[in-house]
CSV table of N, CA and C in Angstrom, one decimal:
chain,number,residue,atom,x,y,z
A,752,GLY,N,-39.8,-13.9,16.7
A,752,GLY,CA,-40.3,-14.7,15.8
A,752,GLY,C,-39.5,-15.6,15.0
A,753,CYS,N,-40.1,-15.9,14.0
A,753,CYS,CA,-39.5,-16.9,13.1
A,753,CYS,C,-38.9,-16.3,11.8
A,754,ASP,N,-38.7,-15.0,11.8
A,754,ASP,CA,-38.1,-14.3,10.7
A,754,ASP,C,-36.6,-14.6,10.6
A,755,THR,N,-36.1,-14.6,9.4
A,755,THR,CA,-34.7,-14.7,9.1
A,755,THR,C,-34.3,-13.5,8.3
A,756,ILE,N,-33.3,-12.8,8.8
A,756,ILE,CA,-32.8,-11.6,8.1
A,756,ILE,C,-31.4,-11.8,7.6
A,757,ARG,N,-31.2,-11.4,6.3
A,757,ARG,CA,-29.9,-11.5,5.7
A,757,ARG,C,-29.6,-10.1,5.2
A,758,PHE,N,-28.3,-9.7,5.4
A,758,PHE,CA,-27.8,-8.5,4.8
A,758,PHE,C,-27.1,-8.8,3.5
A,759,LEU,N,-27.4,-8.2,2.4
A,759,LEU,CA,-26.8,-8.5,1.1
A,759,LEU,C,-26.1,-7.3,0.6
A,760,MET,N,-25.0,-7.6,-0.1
A,760,MET,CA,-24.3,-6.5,-0.7
A,760,MET,C,-23.6,-6.9,-2.0
A,761,SER,N,-23.3,-6.0,-2.8
A,761,SER,CA,-22.4,-6.2,-4.0
A,761,SER,C,-21.2,-5.4,-3.8
A,762,ALA,N,-20.1,-6.1,-3.6
A,762,ALA,CA,-18.8,-5.5,-3.3
A,762,ALA,C,-18.2,-4.8,-4.6
A,763,ASN,N,-18.6,-5.2,-5.7
A,763,ASN,CA,-18.0,-4.6,-7.0
A,763,ASN,C,-19.1,-4.4,-8.0
A,764,VAL,N,-18.9,-3.4,-8.8
A,764,VAL,CA,-19.9,-3.1,-9.9
A,764,VAL,C,-20.1,-4.4,-10.8
A,765,GLY,N,-21.4,-4.6,-11.1
A,765,GLY,CA,-21.7,-5.8,-12.0
A,765,GLY,C,-21.8,-7.1,-11.2
A,766,GLU,N,-21.6,-7.1,-9.9
A,766,GLU,CA,-21.7,-8.4,-9.2
A,766,GLU,C,-23.1,-8.5,-8.6
A,767,ASP,N,-23.6,-9.7,-8.4
A,767,ASP,CA,-24.9,-9.9,-7.8
A,767,ASP,C,-24.8,-9.6,-6.3
A,768,LEU,N,-26.0,-9.4,-5.7
A,768,LEU,CA,-26.1,-9.2,-4.3
A,768,LEU,C,-25.8,-10.6,-3.7
A,769,ARG,N,-25.0,-10.6,-2.6
A,769,ARG,CA,-24.7,-11.8,-1.9
A,769,ARG,C,-24.7,-11.5,-0.4
A,770,PRO,N,-24.8,-12.6,0.4
A,770,PRO,CA,-24.7,-12.4,1.9
A,770,PRO,C,-23.4,-11.7,2.3
A,771,ILE,N,-23.5,-10.6,3.1
A,771,ILE,CA,-22.3,-9.9,3.6
A,771,ILE,C,-21.4,-10.9,4.3
A,772,ALA,N,-22.0,-11.8,5.1
A,772,ALA,CA,-21.2,-12.7,6.0
A,772,ALA,C,-20.3,-13.6,5.1
A,773,LYS,N,-20.7,-13.8,3.8
A,773,LYS,CA,-19.9,-14.7,3.0
A,773,LYS,C,-18.9,-14.0,2.1
A,774,ILE,N,-19.1,-12.7,1.8
A,774,ILE,CA,-18.3,-12.1,0.7
A,774,ILE,C,-17.5,-10.9,1.2
A,775,ALA,N,-17.9,-10.3,2.3
A,775,ALA,CA,-17.2,-9.1,2.8
A,775,ALA,C,-15.9,-9.3,3.4
A,776,SER,N,-14.9,-8.5,3.0
A,776,SER,CA,-13.6,-8.6,3.6
A,776,SER,C,-13.6,-7.9,4.9
A,777,GLY,N,-12.5,-8.0,5.7
A,777,GLY,CA,-12.4,-7.3,6.9
A,777,GLY,C,-12.6,-5.8,6.8
A,778,GLY,N,-12.0,-5.2,5.7
A,778,GLY,CA,-12.1,-3.8,5.5
A,778,GLY,C,-13.5,-3.4,5.1
A,779,GLU,N,-14.2,-4.2,4.3
A,779,GLU,CA,-15.6,-3.9,4.0
A,779,GLU,C,-16.5,-4.0,5.2
A,780,LEU,N,-16.2,-5.0,6.0
A,780,LEU,CA,-17.0,-5.1,7.2
A,780,LEU,C,-16.8,-3.9,8.1
A,781,ALA,N,-15.6,-3.4,8.2
A,781,ALA,CA,-15.3,-2.2,9.1
A,781,ALA,C,-16.0,-1.0,8.5
A,782,ARG,N,-16.0,-0.8,7.2
A,782,ARG,CA,-16.7,0.3,6.6
A,782,ARG,C,-18.2,0.2,6.7
A,783,ILE,N,-18.7,-1.0,6.6
A,783,ILE,CA,-20.2,-1.2,6.8
A,783,ILE,C,-20.6,-0.8,8.2
A,784,MET,N,-19.8,-1.3,9.2
A,784,MET,CA,-20.1,-1.0,10.6
A,784,MET,C,-20.0,0.5,10.8
A,785,LEU,N,-19.1,1.2,10.2
A,785,LEU,CA,-19.0,2.7,10.4
A,785,LEU,C,-20.3,3.3,9.8
A,786,ALA,N,-20.7,2.9,8.6
A,786,ALA,CA,-21.9,3.4,8.0
A,786,ALA,C,-23.1,3.2,8.9
A,787,LEU,N,-23.3,1.9,9.4
A,787,LEU,CA,-24.4,1.6,10.2
A,787,LEU,C,-24.4,2.4,11.5
A,788,LYS,N,-23.3,2.5,12.2
A,788,LYS,CA,-23.2,3.3,13.4
A,788,LYS,C,-23.5,4.8,13.1
A,789,ASN,N,-23.1,5.3,12.0
A,789,ASN,CA,-23.3,6.7,11.7
A,789,ASN,C,-24.8,6.9,11.5
A,790,VAL,N,-25.5,6.0,10.7
A,790,VAL,CA,-26.9,6.2,10.5
A,790,VAL,C,-27.7,6.0,11.8
A,791,LEU,N,-27.4,5.0,12.6
A,791,LEU,CA,-28.1,4.8,13.8
A,791,LEU,C,-27.9,5.9,14.8
A,792,ALA,N,-26.7,6.5,14.9
A,792,ALA,CA,-26.4,7.6,15.8
A,792,ALA,C,-27.2,8.8,15.4
A,793,GLU,N,-27.5,9.0,14.2
A,793,GLU,CA,-28.3,10.2,13.7
A,793,GLU,C,-29.7,10.1,14.2
A,794,GLN,N,-30.2,8.9,14.4
A,794,GLN,CA,-31.6,8.6,14.8
A,794,GLN,C,-31.8,8.6,16.3
A,795,GLU,N,-30.7,8.5,17.0
A,795,GLU,CA,-30.8,8.3,18.5
A,795,GLU,C,-30.0,9.4,19.1
A,796,SER,N,-30.2,9.6,20.4
A,796,SER,CA,-29.5,10.6,21.2
A,796,SER,C,-28.2,10.1,21.7
A,797,ILE,N,-27.5,9.4,20.9
A,797,ILE,CA,-26.2,8.9,21.4
A,797,ILE,C,-25.2,10.0,21.3
A,798,ALA,N,-24.5,10.2,22.4
A,798,ALA,CA,-23.5,11.4,22.4
A,798,ALA,C,-22.1,11.0,22.0
A,799,THR,N,-21.8,9.7,22.3
A,799,THR,CA,-20.4,9.2,22.0
A,799,THR,C,-20.4,7.9,21.2
A,800,LEU,N,-19.6,7.9,20.2
A,800,LEU,CA,-19.5,6.7,19.4
A,800,LEU,C,-18.0,6.1,19.6
A,801,VAL,N,-17.9,4.9,19.8
A,801,VAL,CA,-16.6,4.2,20.0
A,801,VAL,C,-16.4,3.3,18.9
A,802,PHE,N,-15.3,3.5,18.2
A,802,PHE,CA,-14.9,2.6,17.1
A,802,PHE,C,-13.6,1.9,17.5
A,803,ASP,N,-13.6,0.6,17.6
A,803,ASP,CA,-12.3,-0.1,17.9
A,803,ASP,C,-11.8,-0.7,16.7
A,804,GLU,N,-10.8,-0.1,16.1
A,804,GLU,CA,-10.1,-0.6,14.9
A,804,GLU,C,-11.1,-0.8,13.8
A,805,VAL,N,-11.9,0.3,13.5
A,805,VAL,CA,-12.8,0.3,12.4
A,805,VAL,C,-12.0,0.3,11.1
A,806,ASP,N,-10.7,0.5,11.2
A,806,ASP,CA,-9.9,0.6,10.0
A,806,ASP,C,-9.2,-0.8,9.6
A,807,THR,N,-9.7,-1.9,10.3
A,807,THR,CA,-9.1,-3.2,10.0
A,807,THR,C,-9.1,-3.5,8.5
A,808,GLY,N,-8.0,-3.9,8.0
A,808,GLY,CA,-8.0,-4.3,6.6
A,808,GLY,C,-8.1,-3.1,5.6
A,809,VAL,N,-7.9,-1.9,6.0
A,809,VAL,CA,-8.0,-0.7,5.2
A,809,VAL,C,-6.7,0.0,5.1
A,810,SER,N,-6.3,0.5,4.0
A,810,SER,CA,-5.1,1.3,3.8
A,810,SER,C,-5.3,2.3,2.7
A,811,GLY,N,-4.4,3.2,2.6
A,811,GLY,CA,-4.3,4.2,1.4
A,811,GLY,C,-5.6,5.0,1.3
A,812,ARG,N,-6.2,5.0,0.1
A,812,ARG,CA,-7.3,5.9,-0.2
A,812,ARG,C,-8.5,5.5,0.6
A,813,ALA,N,-8.7,4.2,0.9
A,813,ALA,CA,-9.9,3.8,1.7
A,813,ALA,C,-9.7,4.2,3.1
A,814,ALA,N,-8.5,4.2,3.6
A,814,ALA,CA,-8.2,4.7,5.0
A,814,ALA,C,-8.5,6.2,5.1
A,815,GLN,N,-8.2,7.0,4.0
A,815,GLN,CA,-8.5,8.4,4.0
A,815,GLN,C,-10.0,8.6,4.0
A,816,LYS,N,-10.7,7.8,3.3
A,816,LYS,CA,-12.2,8.0,3.3
A,816,LYS,C,-12.8,7.7,4.6
A,817,VAL,N,-12.3,6.6,5.3
A,817,VAL,CA,-12.7,6.3,6.7
A,817,VAL,C,-12.4,7.5,7.6
A,818,ALA,N,-11.2,8.1,7.5
A,818,ALA,CA,-10.8,9.2,8.3
A,818,ALA,C,-11.8,10.4,8.0
A,819,GLU,N,-12.1,10.7,6.8
A,819,GLU,CA,-13.0,11.8,6.4
A,819,GLU,C,-14.4,11.5,7.0
A,820,LYS,N,-14.9,10.3,6.9
A,820,LYS,CA,-16.2,10.0,7.4
A,820,LYS,C,-16.3,10.1,9.0
A,821,LEU,N,-15.2,9.7,9.6
A,821,LEU,CA,-15.1,9.9,11.1
A,821,LEU,C,-15.1,11.4,11.4
A,822,ALA,N,-14.4,12.2,10.6
A,822,ALA,CA,-14.3,13.6,10.9
A,822,ALA,C,-15.7,14.2,10.7
A,823,GLN,N,-16.5,13.8,9.8
A,823,GLN,CA,-17.8,14.3,9.6
A,823,GLN,C,-18.7,13.9,10.8
A,824,VAL,N,-18.6,12.7,11.2
A,824,VAL,CA,-19.4,12.2,12.4
A,824,VAL,C,-19.0,13.0,13.6
A,825,ALA,N,-17.7,13.3,13.7
A,825,ALA,CA,-17.2,14.0,14.9
A,825,ALA,C,-17.7,15.4,15.0
A,826,ARG,N,-18.2,16.0,13.9
A,826,ARG,CA,-18.8,17.3,14.0
A,826,ARG,C,-20.1,17.3,14.8
A,827,ARG,N,-20.7,16.2,14.9
A,827,ARG,CA,-22.0,16.1,15.7
A,827,ARG,C,-22.0,15.2,16.9
A,828,LYS,N,-21.0,14.4,17.0
A,828,LYS,CA,-20.9,13.4,18.1
A,828,LYS,C,-19.4,13.4,18.6
A,829,GLN,N,-19.3,12.9,19.8
A,829,GLN,CA,-17.9,12.7,20.3
A,829,GLN,C,-17.5,11.3,19.8
A,830,VAL,N,-16.3,11.2,19.2
A,830,VAL,CA,-15.9,10.0,18.6
A,830,VAL,C,-14.6,9.6,19.2
A,831,LEU,N,-14.6,8.3,19.7
A,831,LEU,CA,-13.4,7.7,20.3
A,831,LEU,C,-13.0,6.6,19.3
A,832,CYS,N,-11.8,6.6,18.8
A,832,CYS,CA,-11.4,5.6,17.8
A,832,CYS,C,-10.1,5.0,18.2
A,833,VAL,N,-10.0,3.7,18.4
A,833,VAL,CA,-8.8,3.0,18.6
A,833,VAL,C,-8.3,2.6,17.2
A,834,THR,N,-7.1,3.0,16.9
A,834,THR,CA,-6.5,2.8,15.5
A,834,THR,C,-5.0,2.8,15.5
A,835,HIS,N,-4.5,2.2,14.4
A,835,HIS,CA,-3.1,2.3,14.2
A,835,HIS,C,-2.8,3.0,12.9
A,836,LEU,N,-3.8,3.4,12.2
A,836,LEU,CA,-3.6,4.1,10.9
A,836,LEU,C,-3.2,5.6,11.1
A,837,PRO,N,-2.2,6.1,10.5
A,837,PRO,CA,-1.8,7.5,10.7
A,837,PRO,C,-2.9,8.5,10.2
A,838,GLN,N,-3.7,8.1,9.2
A,838,GLN,CA,-4.8,9.0,8.8
A,838,GLN,C,-5.8,9.2,9.9
A,839,LEU,N,-5.9,8.3,10.8
A,839,LEU,CA,-6.9,8.4,11.9
A,839,LEU,C,-6.3,8.8,13.2
A,840,ALA,N,-5.1,8.6,13.4
A,840,ALA,CA,-4.5,8.6,14.7
A,840,ALA,C,-3.9,9.9,15.2
A,841,ALA,N,-3.5,9.8,16.5
A,841,ALA,CA,-2.6,10.8,17.1
A,841,ALA,C,-3.2,12.0,17.6
A,842,HIS,N,-4.3,11.9,18.3
A,842,HIS,CA,-4.7,13.0,19.2
A,842,HIS,C,-4.4,12.7,20.6
A,843,PHE,N,-4.4,11.4,20.9
A,843,PHE,CA,-4.0,10.8,22.2
A,843,PHE,C,-3.0,9.7,21.9
A,844,SER,N,-2.2,9.4,22.9
A,844,SER,CA,-1.4,8.2,22.8
A,844,SER,C,-1.7,7.4,24.0
A,845,VAL,N,-2.0,6.1,23.7
A,845,VAL,CA,-2.3,5.1,24.8
A,845,VAL,C,-1.0,4.3,25.0
A,846,GLN,N,-0.5,4.4,26.3
A,846,GLN,CA,0.7,3.8,26.6
A,846,GLN,C,0.5,2.7,27.7
A,847,LYS,N,1.0,1.5,27.5
A,847,LYS,CA,0.9,0.5,28.5
A,847,LYS,C,2.3,0.3,29.1
A,848,GLY,N,2.3,0.1,30.4
A,848,GLY,CA,3.6,-0.1,31.1
A,848,GLY,C,3.4,-1.1,32.2
A,849,GLU,N,4.5,-1.3,33.0
A,849,GLU,CA,4.4,-2.2,34.1
A,849,GLU,C,5.1,-1.5,35.3
A,850,SER,N,4.5,-1.6,36.4
A,850,SER,CA,5.1,-1.0,37.7
A,850,SER,C,4.6,-1.9,38.8
A,851,GLY,N,5.6,-2.3,39.6
A,851,GLY,CA,5.3,-3.2,40.8
A,851,GLY,C,4.6,-4.5,40.4
A,852,GLY,N,5.0,-5.0,39.3
A,852,GLY,CA,4.3,-6.3,38.9
A,852,GLY,C,2.9,-6.2,38.4
A,853,ARG,N,2.5,-4.9,38.1
A,853,ARG,CA,1.1,-4.7,37.6
A,853,ARG,C,1.2,-3.9,36.3
A,854,THR,N,0.3,-4.2,35.4
A,854,THR,CA,0.2,-3.5,34.1
A,854,THR,C,-0.7,-2.3,34.3
A,855,PHE,N,-0.2,-1.2,33.8
A,855,PHE,CA,-1.1,0.0,33.8
A,855,PHE,C,-1.2,0.6,32.4
A,856,THR,N,-2.2,1.4,32.2
A,856,THR,CA,-2.4,2.1,31.0
A,856,THR,C,-2.5,3.6,31.2
A,857,ARG,N,-1.8,4.4,30.4
A,857,ARG,CA,-1.8,5.8,30.6
A,857,ARG,C,-2.3,6.4,29.2
A,858,VAL,N,-3.2,7.4,29.3
A,858,VAL,CA,-3.6,8.1,28.1
A,858,VAL,C,-3.1,9.5,28.1
A,859,VAL,N,-2.3,9.9,27.1
A,859,VAL,CA,-1.7,11.2,27.1
A,859,VAL,C,-2.3,12.0,25.9
A,860,GLN,N,-2.8,13.3,26.1
A,860,GLN,CA,-3.2,14.1,25.0
A,860,GLN,C,-2.0,14.7,24.4
A,861,LEU,N,-2.0,14.8,23.1
A,861,LEU,CA,-0.8,15.2,22.3
A,861,LEU,C,-1.0,16.6,21.7
A,862,ASP,N,0.0,17.5,21.8
A,862,ASP,CA,0.0,18.7,21.1
A,862,ASP,C,0.5,18.5,19.7
A,863,ARG,N,0.5,19.5,18.8
A,863,ARG,CA,0.9,19.3,17.4
A,863,ARG,C,2.2,18.6,17.3
A,864,ASP,N,3.2,19.1,18.0
A,864,ASP,CA,4.6,18.5,17.8
A,864,ASP,C,4.6,17.0,18.2
A,865,ALA,N,3.9,16.7,19.3
A,865,ALA,CA,3.9,15.3,19.8
A,865,ALA,C,3.0,14.5,18.8
A,866,ARG,N,2.0,15.1,18.3
A,866,ARG,CA,1.2,14.3,17.3
A,866,ARG,C,2.0,14.0,16.1
A,867,LYS,N,2.8,15.0,15.6
A,867,LYS,CA,3.7,14.7,14.5
A,867,LYS,C,4.7,13.6,14.8
A,868,ALA,N,5.3,13.7,16.0
A,868,ALA,CA,6.2,12.6,16.3
A,868,ALA,C,5.6,11.2,16.4
A,869,GLU,N,4.3,11.2,16.9
A,869,GLU,CA,3.6,9.9,17.1
A,869,GLU,C,3.2,9.4,15.7
A,870,LEU,N,2.8,10.3,14.8
A,870,LEU,CA,2.5,9.8,13.4
A,870,LEU,C,3.7,9.3,12.7
A,871,ALA,N,4.9,9.9,12.9
A,871,ALA,CA,6.1,9.5,12.3
A,871,ALA,C,6.5,8.1,12.9
A,872,ARG,N,6.3,7.9,14.2
A,872,ARG,CA,6.6,6.6,14.8
A,872,ARG,C,5.7,5.5,14.3
A,873,ILE,N,4.4,5.8,14.2
A,873,ILE,CA,3.4,4.8,13.6
A,873,ILE,C,3.8,4.4,12.2
A,874,THR,N,4.2,5.4,11.4
A,874,THR,CA,4.5,5.2,10.1
A,874,THR,C,5.9,4.5,9.9
A,875,GLY,N,6.9,4.9,10.7
A,875,GLY,CA,8.2,4.4,10.4
A,875,GLY,C,8.8,3.5,11.4
A,876,GLY,N,8.1,3.2,12.6
A,876,GLY,CA,8.7,2.4,13.6
A,876,GLY,C,9.5,3.2,14.6
A,877,SER,N,10.5,2.5,15.1
A,877,SER,CA,11.3,3.1,16.2
A,877,SER,C,12.3,4.1,15.8
A,878,ARG,N,12.7,4.1,14.5
A,878,ARG,CA,13.6,5.0,14.0
A,878,ARG,C,12.9,6.2,13.2
A,879,VAL,N,12.7,7.3,13.9
A,879,VAL,CA,12.0,8.4,13.3
A,879,VAL,C,13.1,9.3,12.6
A,880,THR,N,12.8,9.5,11.3
A,880,THR,CA,13.7,10.3,10.5
A,880,THR,C,13.1,11.7,10.2
A,881,ASP,N,13.9,12.6,9.7
A,881,ASP,CA,13.4,13.9,9.2
A,881,ASP,C,12.3,13.8,8.2
A,882,ALA,N,12.5,12.8,7.2
A,882,ALA,CA,11.6,12.6,6.2
A,882,ALA,C,10.2,12.1,6.7
A,883,LEU,N,10.3,11.2,7.7
A,883,LEU,CA,9.0,10.8,8.4
A,883,LEU,C,8.3,11.9,9.1
A,884,LEU,N,9.1,12.8,9.8
A,884,LEU,CA,8.5,13.9,10.5
A,884,LEU,C,7.9,14.9,9.5
A,885,LYS,N,8.5,15.1,8.3
A,885,LYS,CA,8.0,16.0,7.3
A,885,LYS,C,6.7,15.4,6.8
A,886,SER,N,6.7,14.1,6.5
A,886,SER,CA,5.5,13.4,6.0
A,886,SER,C,4.3,13.5,7.0
A,887,ALA,N,4.7,13.3,8.3
A,887,ALA,CA,3.7,13.4,9.4
A,887,ALA,C,3.1,14.8,9.4
A,888,GLY,N,3.9,15.8,9.3
A,888,GLY,CA,3.5,17.2,9.2
A,888,GLY,C,2.5,17.4,8.1
A,889,GLU,N,2.8,16.8,6.9
A,889,GLU,CA,1.9,17.0,5.8
A,889,GLU,C,0.6,16.3,6.1
A,890,LEU,N,0.6,15.1,6.7
A,890,LEU,CA,-0.7,14.5,7.1
A,890,LEU,C,-1.5,15.4,8.0
A,891,LEU,N,-0.9,16.0,9.0
A,891,LEU,CA,-1.6,16.9,9.9
A,891,LEU,C,-2.2,18.1,9.1
A,892,ASP,N,-1.4,18.6,8.2
A,892,ASP,CA,-1.9,19.8,7.4
A,892,ASP,C,-3.1,19.4,6.6
A,893,GLN,N,-3.0,18.2,6.0
A,893,GLN,CA,-4.2,17.8,5.2
A,893,GLN,C,-5.4,17.6,6.0
A,894,ALA,N,-5.2,17.0,7.2
A,894,ALA,CA,-6.4,16.7,8.1
A,894,ALA,C,-7.0,18.1,8.6
A,895,GLU,N,-6.1,19.0,8.9
A,895,GLU,CA,-6.6,20.3,9.4
A,895,GLU,C,-7.4,21.0,8.3
A,896,ALA,N,-6.8,21.0,7.0
A,896,ALA,CA,-7.5,21.6,5.9
A,896,ALA,C,-8.9,20.9,5.6
A,897,TYR,N,-9.0,19.6,5.8
A,897,TYR,CA,-10.2,18.9,5.6
A,897,TYR,C,-11.2,19.3,6.6
A,898,ARG,N,-10.8,19.4,7.9
A,898,ARG,CA,-11.7,19.8,9.0
A,898,ARG,C,-12.2,21.2,8.8
A,899,LYS,N,-11.4,22.1,8.3
A,899,LYS,CA,-11.9,23.5,8.0
A,899,LYS,C,-12.9,23.5,6.8
A,900,GLN,N,-12.6,22.6,5.9
A,900,GLN,CA,-13.5,22.5,4.7
A,900,GLN,C,-14.9,22.0,5.1
A,901,ILE,N,-15.0,21.1,6.1
A,901,ILE,CA,-16.4,20.6,6.5
A,901,ILE,C,-17.0,21.4,7.6
A,902,SER,N,-16.3,22.3,8.1
A,902,SER,CA,-16.9,23.1,9.2
A,902,SER,C,-17.9,24.1,8.7
């Protein structure tokens, strides 16, 4: 038909509702998409949800909230998430390479030690230090504690 639909939001307390397309940041759009996919998945028999960089424009506390929401969704659905944020990452490592003039992709499942090393690499770059490894271990401990809490 002839209907026009607009999604409105208020990004901050005290602000008027405005069109999402005009006021939402990349991070807000990512979180809105996560919320919509979560609600829709509950109503349908979707077994797997794929999020490709749902964390765009998100860091710190907001990234932690996205990680927690994804953990909640993962209790009921299979969740595949492409990310670069340490709060969300490091169950698998996706590695690109070249062989015989062709590009290939390899997916490797990581054990706890490899997860810790990958988190340290994501956080600190190519030079992984003891401090980065300790921090990565703490991130893993926090994630494990949260998953136990919601189980």
